[in-house]
Short mmCIF file of C-alpha atoms and ligand atoms in Angstrom, two decimals:
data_model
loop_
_atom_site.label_atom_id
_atom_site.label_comp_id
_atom_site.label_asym_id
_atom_site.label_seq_id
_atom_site.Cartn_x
_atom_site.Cartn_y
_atom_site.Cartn_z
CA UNK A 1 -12.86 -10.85 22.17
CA UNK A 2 -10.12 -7.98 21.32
CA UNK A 3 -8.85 -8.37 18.18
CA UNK A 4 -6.40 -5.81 16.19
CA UNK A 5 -7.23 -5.55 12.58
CA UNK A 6 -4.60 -3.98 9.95
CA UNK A 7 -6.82 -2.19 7.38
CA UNK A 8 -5.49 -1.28 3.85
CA UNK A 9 -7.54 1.10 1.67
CA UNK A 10 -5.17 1.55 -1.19
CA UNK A 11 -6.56 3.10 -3.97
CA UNK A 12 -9.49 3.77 -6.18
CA UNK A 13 -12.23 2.23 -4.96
CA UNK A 14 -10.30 0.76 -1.49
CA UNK A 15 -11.04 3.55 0.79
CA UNK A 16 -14.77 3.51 -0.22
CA UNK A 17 -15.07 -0.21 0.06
CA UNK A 18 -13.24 -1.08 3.22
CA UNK A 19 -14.94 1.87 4.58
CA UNK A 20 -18.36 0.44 4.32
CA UNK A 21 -16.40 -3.27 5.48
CA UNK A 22 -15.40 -1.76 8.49
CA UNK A 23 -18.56 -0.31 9.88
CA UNK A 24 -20.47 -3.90 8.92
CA UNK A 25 -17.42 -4.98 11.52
CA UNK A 26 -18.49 -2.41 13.68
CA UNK A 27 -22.25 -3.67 13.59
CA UNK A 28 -21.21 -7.25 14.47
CA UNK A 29 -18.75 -5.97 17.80
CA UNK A 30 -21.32 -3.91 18.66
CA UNK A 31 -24.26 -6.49 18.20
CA UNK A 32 -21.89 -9.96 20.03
CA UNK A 33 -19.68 -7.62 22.48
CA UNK A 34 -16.54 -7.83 20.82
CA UNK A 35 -13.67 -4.90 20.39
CA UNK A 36 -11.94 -4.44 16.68
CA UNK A 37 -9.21 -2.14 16.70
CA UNK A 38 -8.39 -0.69 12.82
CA UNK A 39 -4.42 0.08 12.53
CA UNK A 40 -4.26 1.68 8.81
CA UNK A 41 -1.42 0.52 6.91
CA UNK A 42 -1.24 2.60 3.68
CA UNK A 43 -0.16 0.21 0.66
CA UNK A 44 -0.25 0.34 -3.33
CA UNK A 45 0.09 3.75 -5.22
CA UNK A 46 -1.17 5.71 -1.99
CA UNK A 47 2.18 4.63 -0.43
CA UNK A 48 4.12 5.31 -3.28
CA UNK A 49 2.74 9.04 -3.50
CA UNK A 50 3.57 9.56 0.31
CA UNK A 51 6.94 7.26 0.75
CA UNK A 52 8.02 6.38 -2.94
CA UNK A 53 7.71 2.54 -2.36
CA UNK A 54 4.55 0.51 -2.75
CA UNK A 55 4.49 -0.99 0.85
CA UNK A 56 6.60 0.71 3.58
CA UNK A 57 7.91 -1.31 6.31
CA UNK A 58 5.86 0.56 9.04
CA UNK A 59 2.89 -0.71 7.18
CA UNK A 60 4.36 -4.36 6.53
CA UNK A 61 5.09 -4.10 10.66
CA UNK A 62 1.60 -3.46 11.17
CA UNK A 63 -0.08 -6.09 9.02
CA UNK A 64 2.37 -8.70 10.83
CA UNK A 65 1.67 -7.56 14.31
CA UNK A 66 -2.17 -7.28 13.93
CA UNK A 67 -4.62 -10.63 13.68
CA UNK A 68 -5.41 -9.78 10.54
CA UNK A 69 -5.57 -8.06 7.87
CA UNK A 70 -8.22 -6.35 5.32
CA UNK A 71 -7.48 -4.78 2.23
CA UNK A 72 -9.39 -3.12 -0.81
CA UNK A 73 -7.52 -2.65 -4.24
CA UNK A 74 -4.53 -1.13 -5.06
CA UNK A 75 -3.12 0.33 -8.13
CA UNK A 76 -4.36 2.78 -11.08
CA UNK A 77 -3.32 4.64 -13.64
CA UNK A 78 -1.67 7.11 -12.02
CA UNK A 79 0.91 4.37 -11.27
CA UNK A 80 1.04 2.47 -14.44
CA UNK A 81 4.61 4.31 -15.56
CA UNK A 82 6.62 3.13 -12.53
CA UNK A 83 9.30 0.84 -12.96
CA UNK A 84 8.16 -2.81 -12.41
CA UNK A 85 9.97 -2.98 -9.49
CA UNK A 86 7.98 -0.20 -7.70
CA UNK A 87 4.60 -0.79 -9.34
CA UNK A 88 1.63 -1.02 -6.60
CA UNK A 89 1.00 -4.75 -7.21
CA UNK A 90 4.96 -5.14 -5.89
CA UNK A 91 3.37 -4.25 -2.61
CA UNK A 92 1.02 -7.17 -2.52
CA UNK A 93 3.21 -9.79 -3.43
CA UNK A 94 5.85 -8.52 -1.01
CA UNK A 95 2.98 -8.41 1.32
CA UNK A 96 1.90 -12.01 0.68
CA UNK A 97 5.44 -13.02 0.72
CA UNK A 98 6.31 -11.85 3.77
CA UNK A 99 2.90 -13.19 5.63
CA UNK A 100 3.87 -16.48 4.04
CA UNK A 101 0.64 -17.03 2.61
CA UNK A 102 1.08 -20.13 0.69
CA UNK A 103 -3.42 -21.06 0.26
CA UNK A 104 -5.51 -18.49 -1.49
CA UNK A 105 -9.66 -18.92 -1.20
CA UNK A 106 -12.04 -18.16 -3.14
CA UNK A 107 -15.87 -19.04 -2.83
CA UNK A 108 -17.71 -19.32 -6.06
CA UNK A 109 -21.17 -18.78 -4.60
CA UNK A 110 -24.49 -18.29 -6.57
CA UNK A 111 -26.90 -16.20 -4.26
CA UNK A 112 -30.59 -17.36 -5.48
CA UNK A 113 -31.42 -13.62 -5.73
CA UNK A 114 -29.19 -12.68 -8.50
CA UNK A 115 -29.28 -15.90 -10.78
CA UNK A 116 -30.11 -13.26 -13.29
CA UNK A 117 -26.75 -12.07 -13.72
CA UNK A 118 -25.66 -15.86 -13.89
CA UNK A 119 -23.89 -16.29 -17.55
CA UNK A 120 -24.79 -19.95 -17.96
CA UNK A 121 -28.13 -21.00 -19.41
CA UNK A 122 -30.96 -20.83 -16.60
CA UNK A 123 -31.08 -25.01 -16.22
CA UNK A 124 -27.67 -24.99 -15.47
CA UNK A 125 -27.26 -22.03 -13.28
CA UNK A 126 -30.47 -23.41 -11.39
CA UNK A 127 -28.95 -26.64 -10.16
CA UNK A 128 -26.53 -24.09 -7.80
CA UNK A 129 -23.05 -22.52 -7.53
CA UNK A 130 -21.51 -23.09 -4.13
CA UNK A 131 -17.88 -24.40 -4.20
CA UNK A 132 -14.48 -23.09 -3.26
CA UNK A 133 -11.42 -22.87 -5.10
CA UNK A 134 -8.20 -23.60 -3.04
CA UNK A 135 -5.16 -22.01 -4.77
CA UNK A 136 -1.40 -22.62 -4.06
CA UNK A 137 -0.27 -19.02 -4.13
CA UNK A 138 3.21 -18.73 -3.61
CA UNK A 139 5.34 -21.63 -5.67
CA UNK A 140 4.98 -23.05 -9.36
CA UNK A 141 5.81 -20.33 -12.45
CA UNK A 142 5.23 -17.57 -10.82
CA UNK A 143 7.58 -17.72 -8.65
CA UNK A 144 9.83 -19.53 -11.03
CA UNK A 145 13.08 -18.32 -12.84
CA UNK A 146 12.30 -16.46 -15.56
CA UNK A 147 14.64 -15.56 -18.60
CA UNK A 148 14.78 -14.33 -21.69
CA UNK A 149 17.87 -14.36 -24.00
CA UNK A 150 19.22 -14.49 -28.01
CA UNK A 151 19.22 -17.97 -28.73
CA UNK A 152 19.84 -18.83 -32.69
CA UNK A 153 19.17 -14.86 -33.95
CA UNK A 154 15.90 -14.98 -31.84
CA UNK A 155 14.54 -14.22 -28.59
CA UNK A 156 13.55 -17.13 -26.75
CA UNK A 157 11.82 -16.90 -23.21
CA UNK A 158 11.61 -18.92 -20.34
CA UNK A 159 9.82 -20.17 -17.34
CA UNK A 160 10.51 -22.37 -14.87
CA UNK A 161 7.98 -23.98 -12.71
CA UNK A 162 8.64 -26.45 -9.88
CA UNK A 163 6.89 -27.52 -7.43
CA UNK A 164 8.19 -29.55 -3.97
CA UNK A 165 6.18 -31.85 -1.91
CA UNK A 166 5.63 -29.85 1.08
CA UNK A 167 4.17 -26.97 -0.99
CA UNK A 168 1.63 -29.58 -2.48
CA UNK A 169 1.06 -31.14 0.90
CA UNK A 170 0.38 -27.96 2.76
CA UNK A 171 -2.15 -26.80 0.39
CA UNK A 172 -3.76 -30.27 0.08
CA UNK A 173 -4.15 -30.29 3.74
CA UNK A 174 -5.87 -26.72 3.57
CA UNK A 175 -8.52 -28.08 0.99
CA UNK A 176 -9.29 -31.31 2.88
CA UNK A 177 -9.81 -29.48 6.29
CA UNK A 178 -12.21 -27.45 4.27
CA UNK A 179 -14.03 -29.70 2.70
CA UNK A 180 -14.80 -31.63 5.92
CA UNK A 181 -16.58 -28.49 6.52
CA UNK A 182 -18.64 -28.57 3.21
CA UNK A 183 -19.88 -31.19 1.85
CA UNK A 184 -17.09 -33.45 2.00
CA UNK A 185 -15.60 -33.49 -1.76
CA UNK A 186 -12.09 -32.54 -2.99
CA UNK A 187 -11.75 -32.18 -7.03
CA UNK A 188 -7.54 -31.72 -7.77
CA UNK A 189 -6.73 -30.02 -10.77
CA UNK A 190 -3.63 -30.59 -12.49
CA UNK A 191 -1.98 -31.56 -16.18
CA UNK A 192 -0.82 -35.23 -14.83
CA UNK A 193 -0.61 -36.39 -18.62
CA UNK A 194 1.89 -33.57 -19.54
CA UNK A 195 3.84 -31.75 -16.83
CA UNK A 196 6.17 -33.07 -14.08
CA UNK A 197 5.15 -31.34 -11.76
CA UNK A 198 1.62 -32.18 -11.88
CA UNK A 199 2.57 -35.82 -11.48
CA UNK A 200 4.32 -35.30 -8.22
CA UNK A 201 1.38 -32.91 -7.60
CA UNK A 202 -1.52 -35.69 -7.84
CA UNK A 203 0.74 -38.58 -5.78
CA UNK A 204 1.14 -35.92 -3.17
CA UNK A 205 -2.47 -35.43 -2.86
CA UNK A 206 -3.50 -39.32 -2.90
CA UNK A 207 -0.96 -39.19 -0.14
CA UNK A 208 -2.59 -36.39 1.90
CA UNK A 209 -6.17 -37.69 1.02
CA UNK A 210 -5.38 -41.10 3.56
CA UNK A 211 -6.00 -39.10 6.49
CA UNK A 212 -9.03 -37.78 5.54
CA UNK A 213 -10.91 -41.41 4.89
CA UNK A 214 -14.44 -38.54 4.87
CA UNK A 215 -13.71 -36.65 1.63
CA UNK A 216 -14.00 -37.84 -1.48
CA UNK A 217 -10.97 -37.17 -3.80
CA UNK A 218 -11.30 -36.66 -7.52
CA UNK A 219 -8.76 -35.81 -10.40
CA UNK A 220 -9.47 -33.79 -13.08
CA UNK A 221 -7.04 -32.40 -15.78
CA UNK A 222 -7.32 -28.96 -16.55
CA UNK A 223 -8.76 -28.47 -19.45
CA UNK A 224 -11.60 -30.50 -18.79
CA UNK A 225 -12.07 -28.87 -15.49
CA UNK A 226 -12.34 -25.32 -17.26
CA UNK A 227 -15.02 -27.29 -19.46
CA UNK A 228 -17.05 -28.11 -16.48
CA UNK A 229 -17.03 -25.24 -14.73
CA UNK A 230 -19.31 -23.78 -17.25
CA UNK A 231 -20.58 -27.34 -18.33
CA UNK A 232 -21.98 -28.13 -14.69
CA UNK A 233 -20.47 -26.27 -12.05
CA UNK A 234 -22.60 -27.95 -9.17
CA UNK A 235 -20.67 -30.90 -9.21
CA UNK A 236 -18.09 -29.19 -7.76
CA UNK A 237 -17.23 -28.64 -3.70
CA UNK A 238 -13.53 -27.61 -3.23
CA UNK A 239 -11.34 -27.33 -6.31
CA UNK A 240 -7.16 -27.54 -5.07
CA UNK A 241 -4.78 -26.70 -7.84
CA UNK A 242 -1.00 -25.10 -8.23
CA UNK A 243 -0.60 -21.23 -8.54
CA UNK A 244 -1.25 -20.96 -12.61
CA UNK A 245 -4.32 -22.94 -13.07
CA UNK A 246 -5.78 -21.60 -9.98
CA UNK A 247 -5.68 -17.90 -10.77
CA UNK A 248 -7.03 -18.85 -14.55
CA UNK A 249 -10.00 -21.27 -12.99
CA UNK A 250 -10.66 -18.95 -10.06
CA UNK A 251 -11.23 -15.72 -12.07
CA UNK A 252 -13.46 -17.96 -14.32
CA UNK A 253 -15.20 -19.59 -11.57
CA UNK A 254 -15.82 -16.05 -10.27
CA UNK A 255 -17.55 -15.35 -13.43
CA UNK A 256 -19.82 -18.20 -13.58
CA UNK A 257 -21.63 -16.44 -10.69
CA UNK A 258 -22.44 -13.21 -11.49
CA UNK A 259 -20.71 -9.77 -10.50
CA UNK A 260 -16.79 -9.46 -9.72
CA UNK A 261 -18.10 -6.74 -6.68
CA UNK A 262 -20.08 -9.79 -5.09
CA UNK A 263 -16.16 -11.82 -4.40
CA UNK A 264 -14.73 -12.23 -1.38
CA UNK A 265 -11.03 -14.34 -1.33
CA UNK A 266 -8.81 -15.16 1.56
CA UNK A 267 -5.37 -15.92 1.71
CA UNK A 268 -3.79 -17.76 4.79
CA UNK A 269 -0.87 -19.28 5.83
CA UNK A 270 0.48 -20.71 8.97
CA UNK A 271 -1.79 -20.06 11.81
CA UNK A 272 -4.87 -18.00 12.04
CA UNK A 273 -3.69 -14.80 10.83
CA UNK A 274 -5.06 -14.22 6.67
CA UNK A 275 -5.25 -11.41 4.02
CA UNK A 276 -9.17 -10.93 3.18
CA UNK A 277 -10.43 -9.01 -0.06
CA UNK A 278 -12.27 -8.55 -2.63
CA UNK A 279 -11.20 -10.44 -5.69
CA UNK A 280 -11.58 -7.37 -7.86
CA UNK A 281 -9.22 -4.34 -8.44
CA UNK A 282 -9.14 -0.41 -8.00
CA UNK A 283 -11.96 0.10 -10.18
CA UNK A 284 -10.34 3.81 -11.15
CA UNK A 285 -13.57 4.40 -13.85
CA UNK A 286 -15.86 4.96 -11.20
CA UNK A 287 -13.60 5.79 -8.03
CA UNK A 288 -14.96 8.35 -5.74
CA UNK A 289 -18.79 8.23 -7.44
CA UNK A 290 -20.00 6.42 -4.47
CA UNK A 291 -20.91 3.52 -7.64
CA UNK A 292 -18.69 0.74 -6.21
CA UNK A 293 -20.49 -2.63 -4.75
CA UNK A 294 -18.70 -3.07 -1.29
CA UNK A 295 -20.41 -6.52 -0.78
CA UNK A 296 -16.92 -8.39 -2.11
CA UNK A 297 -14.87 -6.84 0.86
CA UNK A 298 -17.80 -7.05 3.28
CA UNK A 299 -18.07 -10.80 2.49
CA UNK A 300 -14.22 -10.44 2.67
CA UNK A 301 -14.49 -9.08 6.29
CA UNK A 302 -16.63 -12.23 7.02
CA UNK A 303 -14.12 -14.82 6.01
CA UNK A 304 -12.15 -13.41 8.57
CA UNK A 305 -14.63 -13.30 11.00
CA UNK A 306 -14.97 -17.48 10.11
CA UNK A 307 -11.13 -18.57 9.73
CA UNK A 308 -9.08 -16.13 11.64
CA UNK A 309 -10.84 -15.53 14.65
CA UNK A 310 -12.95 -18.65 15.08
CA UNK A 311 -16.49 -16.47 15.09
CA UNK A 312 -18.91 -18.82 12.79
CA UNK A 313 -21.92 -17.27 14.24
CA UNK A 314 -20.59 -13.74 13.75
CA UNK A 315 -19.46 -14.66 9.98
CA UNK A 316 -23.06 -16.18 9.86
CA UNK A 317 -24.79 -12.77 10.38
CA UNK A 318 -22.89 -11.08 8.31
CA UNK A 319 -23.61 -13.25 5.02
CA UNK A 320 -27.30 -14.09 6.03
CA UNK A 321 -27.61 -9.56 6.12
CA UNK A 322 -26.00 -10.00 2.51
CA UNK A 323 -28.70 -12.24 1.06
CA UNK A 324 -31.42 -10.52 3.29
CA UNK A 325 -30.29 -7.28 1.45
CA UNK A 326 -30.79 -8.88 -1.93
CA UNK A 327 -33.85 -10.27 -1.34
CA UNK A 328 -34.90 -6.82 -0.05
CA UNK A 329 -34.38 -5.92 -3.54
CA UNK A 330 -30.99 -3.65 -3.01
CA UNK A 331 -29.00 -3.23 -5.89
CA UNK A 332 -25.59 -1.24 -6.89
CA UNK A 333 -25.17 -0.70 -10.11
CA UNK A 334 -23.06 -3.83 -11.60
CA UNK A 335 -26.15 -5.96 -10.12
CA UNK A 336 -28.88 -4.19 -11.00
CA UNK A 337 -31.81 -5.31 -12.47
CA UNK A 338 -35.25 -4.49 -13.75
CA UNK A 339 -37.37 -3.69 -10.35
CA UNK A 340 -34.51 -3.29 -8.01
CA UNK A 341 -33.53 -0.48 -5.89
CA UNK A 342 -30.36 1.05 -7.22
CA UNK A 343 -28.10 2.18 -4.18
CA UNK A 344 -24.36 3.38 -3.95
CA UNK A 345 -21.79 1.89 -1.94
CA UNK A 346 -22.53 4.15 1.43
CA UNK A 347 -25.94 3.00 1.57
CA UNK A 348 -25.64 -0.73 0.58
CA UNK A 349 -22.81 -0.66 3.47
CA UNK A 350 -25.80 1.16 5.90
CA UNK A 351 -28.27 -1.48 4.42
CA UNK A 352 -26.12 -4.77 5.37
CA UNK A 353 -25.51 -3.03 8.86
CA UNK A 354 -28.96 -2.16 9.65
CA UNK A 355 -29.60 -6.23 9.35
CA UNK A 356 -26.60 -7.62 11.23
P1 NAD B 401 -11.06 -3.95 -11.83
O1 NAD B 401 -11.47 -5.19 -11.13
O2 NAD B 401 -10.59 -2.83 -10.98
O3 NAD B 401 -12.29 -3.41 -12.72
C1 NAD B 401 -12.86 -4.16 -13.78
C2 NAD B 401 -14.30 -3.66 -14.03
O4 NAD B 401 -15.13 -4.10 -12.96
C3 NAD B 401 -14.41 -2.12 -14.04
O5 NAD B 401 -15.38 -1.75 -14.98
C4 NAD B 401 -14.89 -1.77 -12.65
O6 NAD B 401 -15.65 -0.58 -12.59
C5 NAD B 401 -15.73 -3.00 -12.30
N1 NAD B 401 -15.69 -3.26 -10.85
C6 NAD B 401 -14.67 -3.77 -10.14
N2 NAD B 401 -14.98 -3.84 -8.85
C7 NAD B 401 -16.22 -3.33 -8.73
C8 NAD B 401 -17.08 -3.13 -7.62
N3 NAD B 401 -16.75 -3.43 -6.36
N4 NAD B 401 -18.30 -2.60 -7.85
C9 NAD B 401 -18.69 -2.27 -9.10
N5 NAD B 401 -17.91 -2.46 -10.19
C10 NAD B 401 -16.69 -2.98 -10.00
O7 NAD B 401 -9.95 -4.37 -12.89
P2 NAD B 401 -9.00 -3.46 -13.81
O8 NAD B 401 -9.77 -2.29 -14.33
O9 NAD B 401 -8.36 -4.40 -14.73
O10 NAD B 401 -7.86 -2.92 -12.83
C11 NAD B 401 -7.85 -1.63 -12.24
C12 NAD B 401 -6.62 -1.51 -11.34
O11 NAD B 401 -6.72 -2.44 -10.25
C13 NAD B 401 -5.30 -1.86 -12.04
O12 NAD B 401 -4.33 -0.94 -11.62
C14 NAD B 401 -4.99 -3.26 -11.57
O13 NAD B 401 -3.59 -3.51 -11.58
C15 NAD B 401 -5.51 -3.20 -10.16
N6 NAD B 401 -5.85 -4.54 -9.58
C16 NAD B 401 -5.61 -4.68 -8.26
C17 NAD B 401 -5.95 -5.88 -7.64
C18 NAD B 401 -5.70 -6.00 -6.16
O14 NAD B 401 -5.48 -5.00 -5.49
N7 NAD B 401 -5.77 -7.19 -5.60
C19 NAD B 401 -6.57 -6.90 -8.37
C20 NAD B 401 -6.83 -6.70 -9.72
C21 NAD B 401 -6.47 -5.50 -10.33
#
C-alpha cells in the first residue's frame, strides 16, 4: 500500500520524537512492502517564527490532503507572550477543527514490564490496566460561549455548555465499534443527577447501545468514576464521556499507568483519516538532550497503522517491538529503574526498529 503521511514536528521535543516515529514507520514498509511518503507541515511556535501564525494554510492543505497525520508537541516558552489568539496551541485546535475530529482516544495501558512506575498499590496495579478512554473533542464547554462581564459591582464569568444529539450519538457509536473489538464493555461517564446535558447525554447512549445487543453498557457519574479509576481500574474497557470530563479522566487515567512518554492518543473523525500523538507536550526542559522517551509517538504511529489504514498486523509489530524492548530491559530516563539500561531517544527509536 502507498500511503501519504503529513508529519508535524513542532517544537521542543517534536522533531526528536517523530523523528525516531518515522523511521519505526520506515522499519514496518520496509519489513510488509509498503510505501510511506512524509509531507512536513510545520505547526506550533516553529510556524509562528517562520510565517507569524501558528498553522499556515499550506500546512493545514497538507494535513487534509494526506491519509494522515502525525504530530509531536507544540509550544514553549519562547511562545508563551503571544496574544491568545496566535499562541501555538491555536494551531491545534484550528487543526482539529478543520479535520472535524469530533472522537479523541486514548489507551490507558499497563505494560507488565514497568508496573514499577504504576502509582497504585502493587495488588491493585497487578490485576491490569488495559482500557480506552473515548473523548468527545469538539462540543460541550469548550467550545461553548464564554463571557465575562460587571454584574452587581463584580465580575461574574460564564460558560456555556451544550451538547446536541448527533454529537453524543457519533461519539457513542465510535466507543461501541471499539469495544466490539475489546472485550465488549462500554462504561458512560456523565453528571445525569445534575447537568442537562448529561441527561440527554445518557438517553442518547441507551439509544445507540440497541444496535450493539454485544456490549455491555454501564453508567457511571463522574465523580465516582474518577474514584475508580484509582480504586480498581481493571474493571474498566472503554470509558465514553463529553469533552470536560474526558480531558480531566484521560490525563488521570494516563497517570494510573506509569510515564506520560509511554501515551499514544488518536483523534478521528469522519472516515479513516486521524491525528496520532503523544499525549504529552514540548517537553522544553530537556529539548535537544537526546533525554525524551519517543515510545508515546511511536505507539502513536501504530494507532494509525490500526485505524487509518486498516494494517492490524503491521500495528501488531510495532507494539509487540515496544514490550520486547522493555523486557529487554531498555529504559529512557522517565522509566528508568534500578537494573535497566538507560538509553536516549535515538537509540530507544534504533532499539524498537531493530525488532519490528
Ligand atoms: P509536558 O508534557 O511537555 O512536560 C511535562 C513533564 O514531563 C516535563 O518534565 C517533561 O520533561 C516530561 N516529559 C514529557 N514528555 C516526555 C517524554 N516523551 N519523555 C520524557 N519526559 C517527558 O508538559 P508542560 O511542561 O506542561 O508543557 C510544555 C509545553 O508543551 C507547553 O508549551 C504546553 O502548552 C505544550 N503542550 C503541548 C501539547 C500538544 O502539543 N498536544 C500538549 C500539552 C502541552
Amino acid at each position: 500500500m502507498e500511503k501519504t503521511i503529513a508529519v508535524i514536528k513542532g517544537d521542543g521535543i517534536g522533531p526528536e520524537i517523530v523523528t525516531e516515529a518515522m523511521g519505526v514507520l520506515d522499519a514496518v514498509a520496509a519489513k510488509f512492502g509498503h510505501a510511506f511518503t512524509y509531507k512536513d507541515a510545520p505547526m506550533g511556535g516553529c510556524a509562528i517564527d517562520a510565517f507569524g501564525v501558528p498553522l499556515p494554510d499550506s500546512s493545514l492543505e497538507t494535513c487534509l490532503a494526506a491519509d494522515s497525520v502525525l504530530l509531536g508537541a507544540v509550544g514553549g516558552p519562547k511562545w508563551d507572550s503571544q496574544p491568545a489568539s496566535n499562541r501555538p496551541e491555536r494551531g491545534l485546535l484550528k487543526l482539529r477543527g478543520s479535520m472535524g475530529l469530533y472522537t479523541n482516544v486514548r489507551p490507558a495501558r499497563m505494560f507488565s514490564d514497568l508496573s514499577a512506575a504504576c502509582p497504585l498499590r502493587p495488588d491493585i496495579a497487578a490485576r491490569g490496566i488495559d482500557f480506552v478512554v473515548v473523548r468527545e473533542l469538539i462540543g460541550g464547554v469548550y467550545f461553548g460561549d464564554h463571557s465575562t462581564a460587571q454584574v452587581d459591582g463584580e465580575q461574574k464569568a460564564t460558560d456555556i455548555m451544550s451538547y446536541a444529539e448527533h454529537e453524543i450519538r457519533r461519539v457513542a457509536h465510535v466507543a461501541f465499534q471499539m469495544a466490539q473489538k475489546r472485550r465488549k464493555r462500554v462504561t458512560s461517564v456523565d453528571k445525569a443527577n445534575v447537568l442537562d446535558t448529561s441527561r440527554l447525554w445518557r438517553r442518547t447512549v441507551t439509544e445507540v447501545a440497541k444496535e450493539y445487543p454485544d456490549v455491555e453498557l454501564l453508567h457511571m457519574y463522574v465523580d465516582n468514576a474518577s474514584m475508580q479509576i484509582v480504586r480498581d481500574p481493571s474493571q474498566f474497557d472503554v470509558i465514553v464521556t463529553e469533552n470536560l470530563f474526558g480531558d480531566i479522566l484521560s490525563d488521570e487515567a494516563s497517570q494510573v499507568t506509569g510515564s506520560i512518554g509511554m501515551i499514544p492518543s488518536s483523534s478521528m473523525g469522519e472516515g479513516t483519516r486521524g491525528l496520532y500523538e503523544p499525549i504529552h507536550g514540548s517537553a522544553p526542559d530537556i529539548a535537544g538532550q537526546d533525554k525524551a522517551n519517543p515510545i508515546g509517538t511511536i505507539l502513536a504511529a501504530a494507532m494509525m497503522l490500526r485505524y487509518s489504514f486498516n494494517m492490524a498486523a503491521e500495528a501488531d509489530a510495532v507494539e509487540n517491538a515496544v514490550d520486547q524492548v522493555l523486557k529487554d530491559g531498555f529504559r529512557c530516563g522517565d522509566i528508568m529503574q534500578s537494573g535497566g539500561k538507560l538509553v536516549g531517544c535515538r537509540e530507544m527509536g534504533a532499539e524498537i526498529r531493530k525488532r519490528i
